[in-house]
Amino acid sequence: MGTMSDELLPELHCKELVEIVTDYLEGAMSSAERARFEAHLAICDGCEVYLERMRTVVAISGRLDERVIEPAMKDKLLASFRSWRAPGGRDPVR
Amino acid sequence: MRLARQFVKSEASAEDVLQDAWLGVLAGLEAFEQRSSFRTWFFSIVGNCARKRATKEAKLVPFSTLTDAPDSEPAVAASRFAEAGRWPDHWAEAPSPWPLPDEAALGKELAVVVDRAIEALPAGQREVVTLRDVLGLSAPETCEAVGISEANQRVLLHRGRARVRAALEETLGWAP
């Protein structure tokens, strides 16, 4: 693999990359770490796929949202909210 | 509701949690001085009520023991990497892109897999993944709502996402 002549950090292995992939996605890396991460990605298809998988995980999670909330539950909540408001008659949300 | 359900097993308990939370919100509204976003504040109340309730139901280990997570679990099983040879610690068999479905039906199937995987996470990971990836809170908002450090939040998010990814791999394959 490539030389590390002008690299400050040692070359990254796939096994290490998978452990810092969240730091990368979170933007929690120094620029040197980021450069090393991206240098590895550029030469490693497997890690590129791995990163893409992590993005897929996040994307699917983000689509779960509250579509599953049961209508009956919603009604109950609204009812309890209304009954709480009723006695004082004041709108707590103002 | 989603957050509440993460902590308690039954629908009824989750409803109680949410009602408690609403009362907490309403009672505290005057004291709420917008030091944090309403969302963050609201989720921290839901989280607290849910934890209180779950502890009562004895279905949860105290949260403090969960954030420490003494075990260091690898994101990917060590067996996926070459041990020796020319490229040690590189992929033994590189993953190939998932054939992601366009059809709504299969997309729904994957959503169910992810939903179940998140539900099966250890409590700390579950709460962080839910707040961050499902409900879309930012990292600072999540830290504030859960009461943990940025570094801790990142570790829990990392481990949680890795487990969800592993669950998807069971469905979609490693190198399909």
Short mmCIF file of C-alpha atoms in Angstrom, two decimals:
data_model
loop_
_atom_site.label_atom_id
_atom_site.label_comp_id
_atom_site.label_asym_id
_atom_site.label_seq_id
_atom_site.Cartn_x
_atom_site.Cartn_y
_atom_site.Cartn_z
CA MET A 1 0.00 0.00 0.00
CA GLY A 2 0.93 3.64 -0.14
CA THR A 3 3.86 5.18 1.61
CA MET A 4 3.37 7.23 4.69
CA SER A 5 6.25 9.55 3.93
CA ASP A 6 4.47 12.83 4.53
CA GLU A 7 1.66 11.50 6.71
CA LEU A 8 1.61 12.46 10.34
CA LEU A 9 -0.62 9.57 11.25
CA PRO A 10 0.00 5.91 10.47
CA GLU A 11 -2.03 4.34 7.70
CA LEU A 12 -5.54 3.33 8.60
CA HIS A 13 -6.72 -0.28 8.49
CA CYS A 14 -10.31 -1.31 7.78
CA LYS A 15 -10.62 -2.79 11.27
CA GLU A 16 -9.83 0.61 12.78
CA LEU A 17 -11.93 2.55 10.33
CA VAL A 18 -15.16 0.83 11.37
CA GLU A 19 -14.53 1.99 14.94
CA ILE A 20 -14.12 5.66 14.05
CA VAL A 21 -16.80 5.86 11.38
CA THR A 22 -19.19 7.59 13.81
CA ASP A 23 -16.55 10.20 14.71
CA TYR A 24 -16.23 10.82 10.98
CA LEU A 25 -19.98 11.14 10.41
CA GLU A 26 -20.27 13.35 13.48
CA GLY A 27 -17.52 15.66 12.34
CA ALA A 28 -15.63 14.88 15.52
CA MET A 29 -12.21 14.46 13.91
CA SER A 30 -9.15 16.63 13.56
CA SER A 31 -8.32 17.57 10.00
CA ALA A 32 -5.36 15.14 10.05
CA GLU A 33 -7.60 12.29 11.18
CA ARG A 34 -10.15 13.24 8.58
CA ALA A 35 -7.55 13.27 5.84
CA ARG A 36 -6.31 9.85 6.89
CA PHE A 37 -9.87 8.51 6.94
CA GLU A 38 -10.63 9.86 3.48
CA ALA A 39 -7.30 8.67 2.09
CA HIS A 40 -8.24 5.16 3.13
CA LEU A 41 -11.73 5.47 1.65
CA ALA A 42 -10.23 6.51 -1.64
CA ILE A 43 -8.38 3.22 -1.99
CA CYS A 44 -10.76 0.83 -0.24
CA ASP A 45 -14.08 -0.10 -1.84
CA GLY A 46 -15.05 -2.24 1.14
CA CYS A 47 -14.82 0.69 3.55
CA GLU A 48 -16.68 2.94 1.17
CA VAL A 49 -19.50 0.39 1.14
CA TYR A 50 -19.31 0.16 4.91
CA LEU A 51 -19.66 3.94 5.29
CA GLU A 52 -22.60 3.87 2.90
CA ARG A 53 -24.24 1.17 5.03
CA MET A 54 -23.93 3.32 8.11
CA ARG A 55 -25.57 6.17 6.22
CA THR A 56 -28.36 3.80 5.19
CA VAL A 57 -28.90 2.81 8.83
CA VAL A 58 -29.25 6.46 9.81
CA ALA A 59 -31.55 7.15 6.85
CA ILE A 60 -33.93 4.27 7.60
CA SER A 61 -34.00 5.19 11.31
CA GLY A 62 -34.93 8.74 10.35
CA ARG A 63 -37.93 7.52 8.41
CA LEU A 64 -39.42 5.56 11.31
CA ASP A 65 -40.62 8.74 13.07
CA GLU A 66 -44.04 8.76 14.63
CA ARG A 67 -46.09 7.21 11.88
CA VAL A 68 -46.63 4.28 14.21
CA ILE A 69 -48.42 6.30 16.86
CA GLU A 70 -51.76 4.72 17.49
CA PRO A 71 -54.77 6.96 16.88
CA ALA A 72 -56.42 5.75 20.10
CA MET A 73 -53.36 6.81 22.06
CA LYS A 74 -53.40 10.22 20.47
CA ASP A 75 -57.06 10.70 21.45
CA LYS A 76 -56.36 9.72 25.04
CA LEU A 77 -53.49 12.15 25.28
CA LEU A 78 -55.49 14.97 23.82
CA ALA A 79 -58.30 14.16 26.23
CA SER A 80 -55.99 14.23 29.24
CA PHE A 81 -54.50 17.46 27.99
CA ARG A 82 -57.92 19.07 27.66
CA SER A 83 -59.07 17.91 31.08
CA TRP A 84 -55.95 19.36 32.62
CA ARG A 85 -56.67 22.70 31.03
CA ALA A 86 -60.34 22.77 31.74
CA PRO A 87 -60.45 23.62 35.50
CA GLY A 88 -58.42 26.81 35.42
CA GLY A 89 -59.69 27.75 32.04
CA ARG A 90 -56.35 29.39 31.30
CA ASP A 91 -54.38 28.36 28.26
CA PRO A 92 -51.13 27.04 29.72
CA VAL A 93 -49.31 27.43 26.44
CA ARG A 94 -50.14 31.09 26.16
CA MET B 1 -44.53 7.97 22.65
CA ARG B 2 -41.67 6.30 20.87
CA LEU B 3 -39.22 7.41 23.49
CA ALA B 4 -41.53 6.35 26.30
CA ARG B 5 -41.98 2.92 24.76
CA GLN B 6 -38.21 2.42 24.74
CA PHE B 7 -38.23 2.22 28.49
CA VAL B 8 -41.36 0.41 29.47
CA LYS B 9 -42.72 -2.70 27.90
CA SER B 10 -46.45 -2.19 27.94
CA GLU B 11 -48.60 0.21 26.04
CA ALA B 12 -50.39 1.17 29.24
CA SER B 13 -47.15 2.06 30.99
CA ALA B 14 -46.04 4.16 28.06
CA GLU B 15 -49.32 6.04 28.17
CA ASP B 16 -48.81 6.73 31.87
CA VAL B 17 -45.31 7.95 31.16
CA LEU B 18 -46.56 10.34 28.53
CA GLN B 19 -49.30 11.64 30.77
CA ASP B 20 -46.76 12.19 33.57
CA ALA B 21 -44.54 13.92 31.07
CA TRP B 22 -47.30 16.22 29.90
CA LEU B 23 -48.08 17.18 33.47
CA GLY B 24 -44.38 17.82 34.02
CA VAL B 25 -44.28 19.97 30.93
CA LEU B 26 -47.35 21.94 31.87
CA ALA B 27 -46.23 22.37 35.46
CA GLY B 28 -42.79 23.47 34.42
CA LEU B 29 -43.76 25.66 31.53
CA GLU B 30 -43.54 28.84 33.54
CA ALA B 31 -40.08 27.91 34.75
CA PHE B 32 -38.95 27.00 31.27
CA GLU B 33 -36.87 29.97 30.25
CA GLN B 34 -35.80 28.85 26.82
CA ARG B 35 -32.32 28.08 28.00
CA SER B 36 -32.73 25.07 25.79
CA SER B 37 -34.99 24.35 22.88
CA PHE B 38 -38.48 23.23 23.76
CA ARG B 39 -37.87 19.92 22.03
CA THR B 40 -34.80 19.12 24.11
CA TRP B 41 -36.54 20.11 27.28
CA PHE B 42 -39.60 18.06 26.40
CA PHE B 43 -37.63 14.93 25.58
CA SER B 44 -35.62 15.20 28.77
CA ILE B 45 -38.88 15.26 30.73
CA VAL B 46 -40.23 12.26 28.82
CA GLY B 47 -36.93 10.45 29.39
CA ASN B 48 -36.97 11.21 33.10
CA CYS B 49 -40.57 10.15 33.57
CA ALA B 50 -39.94 6.98 31.58
CA ARG B 51 -36.84 6.12 33.59
CA LYS B 52 -38.66 6.73 36.84
CA ARG B 53 -41.51 4.52 35.73
CA ALA B 54 -39.24 1.81 34.39
CA THR B 55 -37.27 1.71 37.61
CA LYS B 56 -40.52 1.30 39.47
CA GLU B 57 -41.37 -1.57 37.17
CA ALA B 58 -37.90 -2.95 37.76
CA LYS B 59 -37.38 -3.40 34.06
CA LEU B 60 -34.36 -1.18 33.87
CA VAL B 61 -30.91 -1.12 35.37
CA PRO B 62 -30.09 2.30 36.76
CA PHE B 63 -29.15 4.50 33.85
CA SER B 64 -25.77 5.47 35.31
CA THR B 65 -24.53 1.91 34.95
CA LEU B 66 -25.49 1.90 31.30
CA THR B 67 -23.66 4.98 30.13
CA ASP B 68 -20.34 3.61 31.34
CA ALA B 69 -20.64 0.52 29.16
CA PRO B 70 -17.48 -1.18 30.39
CA ASP B 71 -17.55 -3.77 27.64
CA SER B 72 -15.94 -2.67 24.42
CA GLU B 73 -17.86 -4.35 21.71
CA PRO B 74 -16.36 -4.21 18.22
CA ALA B 75 -18.51 -2.53 15.58
CA VAL B 76 -17.79 -5.42 13.24
CA ALA B 77 -16.95 -8.98 14.29
CA ALA B 78 -13.21 -9.62 14.25
CA SER B 79 -13.80 -12.61 11.99
CA ARG B 80 -14.69 -10.22 9.16
CA PHE B 81 -11.07 -9.11 8.98
CA ALA B 82 -8.02 -10.94 7.69
CA GLU B 83 -5.82 -12.10 10.52
CA ALA B 84 -2.56 -12.47 8.72
CA GLY B 85 -1.28 -12.52 5.19
CA ARG B 86 -0.59 -9.54 3.05
CA TRP B 87 -3.25 -7.21 4.42
CA PRO B 88 -3.85 -7.93 8.08
CA ASP B 89 -6.79 -6.05 9.58
CA HIS B 90 -8.29 -5.42 6.17
CA TRP B 91 -11.57 -6.98 5.06
CA ALA B 92 -11.37 -10.75 4.71
CA GLU B 93 -14.31 -10.46 2.34
CA ALA B 94 -15.19 -6.90 1.46
CA PRO B 95 -18.83 -5.93 1.85
CA SER B 96 -20.62 -5.11 -1.37
CA PRO B 97 -23.42 -2.58 -1.78
CA TRP B 98 -26.80 -3.57 -0.45
CA PRO B 99 -29.43 -4.03 -3.10
CA LEU B 100 -31.74 -1.45 -1.61
CA PRO B 101 -35.35 -1.79 -2.54
CA ASP B 102 -37.30 0.91 -4.29
CA GLU B 103 -40.64 -0.70 -3.72
CA ALA B 104 -42.49 0.56 -0.71
CA ALA B 105 -43.23 -2.95 0.49
CA LEU B 106 -39.64 -4.03 0.98
CA GLY B 107 -38.72 -0.60 2.28
CA LYS B 108 -41.33 -1.12 4.96
CA GLU B 109 -39.85 -4.50 5.74
CA LEU B 110 -36.47 -2.90 6.36
CA ALA B 111 -38.08 -0.27 8.55
CA VAL B 112 -39.51 -3.07 10.68
CA VAL B 113 -36.06 -4.68 10.95
CA VAL B 114 -34.52 -1.37 12.04
CA ASP B 115 -37.37 -0.64 14.43
CA ARG B 116 -36.97 -4.01 16.14
CA ALA B 117 -33.18 -3.69 16.24
CA ILE B 118 -33.44 -0.30 17.95
CA GLU B 119 -35.92 -1.69 20.43
CA ALA B 120 -33.52 -4.52 21.25
CA LEU B 121 -30.60 -2.18 22.01
CA PRO B 122 -29.27 -1.76 25.55
CA ALA B 123 -31.10 1.18 27.18
CA GLY B 124 -28.38 3.81 26.83
CA GLN B 125 -27.77 3.07 23.15
CA ARG B 126 -31.47 2.88 22.52
CA GLU B 127 -32.19 6.26 23.99
CA VAL B 128 -29.37 7.97 22.12
CA VAL B 129 -30.18 6.30 18.78
CA THR B 130 -33.85 7.14 19.21
CA LEU B 131 -33.22 10.79 19.99
CA ARG B 132 -30.56 11.28 17.35
CA ASP B 133 -31.51 9.12 14.40
CA VAL B 134 -35.23 8.55 14.82
CA LEU B 135 -36.39 11.85 16.31
CA GLY B 136 -33.66 13.93 14.73
CA LEU B 137 -32.23 15.78 17.72
CA SER B 138 -28.74 17.22 17.36
CA ALA B 139 -25.80 15.86 19.35
CA PRO B 140 -25.80 18.77 21.84
CA GLU B 141 -29.58 18.50 22.27
CA THR B 142 -29.28 14.77 22.94
CA CYS B 143 -26.49 15.26 25.48
CA GLU B 144 -28.62 17.79 27.28
CA ALA B 145 -31.79 15.69 27.20
CA VAL B 146 -30.05 12.54 28.45
CA GLY B 147 -27.52 14.26 30.67
CA ILE B 148 -24.37 12.73 29.24
CA SER B 149 -21.11 14.03 27.77
CA GLU B 150 -20.49 14.48 24.04
CA ALA B 151 -17.96 11.65 24.07
CA ASN B 152 -20.34 9.34 25.88
CA GLN B 153 -23.13 10.21 23.50
CA ARG B 154 -20.90 9.36 20.55
CA VAL B 155 -19.88 5.99 21.98
CA LEU B 156 -23.50 5.02 22.61
CA LEU B 157 -24.51 6.21 19.15
CA HIS B 158 -21.63 4.30 17.55
CA ARG B 159 -22.43 1.03 19.28
CA GLY B 160 -26.14 1.38 18.74
CA ARG B 161 -25.81 2.08 15.04
CA ALA B 162 -23.36 -0.80 14.65
CA ARG B 163 -25.90 -3.19 16.14
CA VAL B 164 -28.68 -1.90 13.92
CA ARG B 165 -26.39 -2.30 10.92
CA ALA B 166 -25.65 -5.88 11.95
CA ALA B 167 -29.39 -6.56 12.13
CA LEU B 168 -29.86 -5.21 8.62
CA GLU B 169 -27.01 -7.41 7.44
CA GLU B 170 -28.87 -10.43 8.70
CA THR B 171 -31.67 -9.47 6.35
CA LEU B 172 -29.72 -8.09 3.42
CA GLY B 173 -26.53 -10.13 3.65
CA TRP B 174 -22.92 -9.16 4.10
CA ALA B 175 -21.83 -9.34 0.50
CA PRO B 176 -25.03 -9.83 -1.43
#
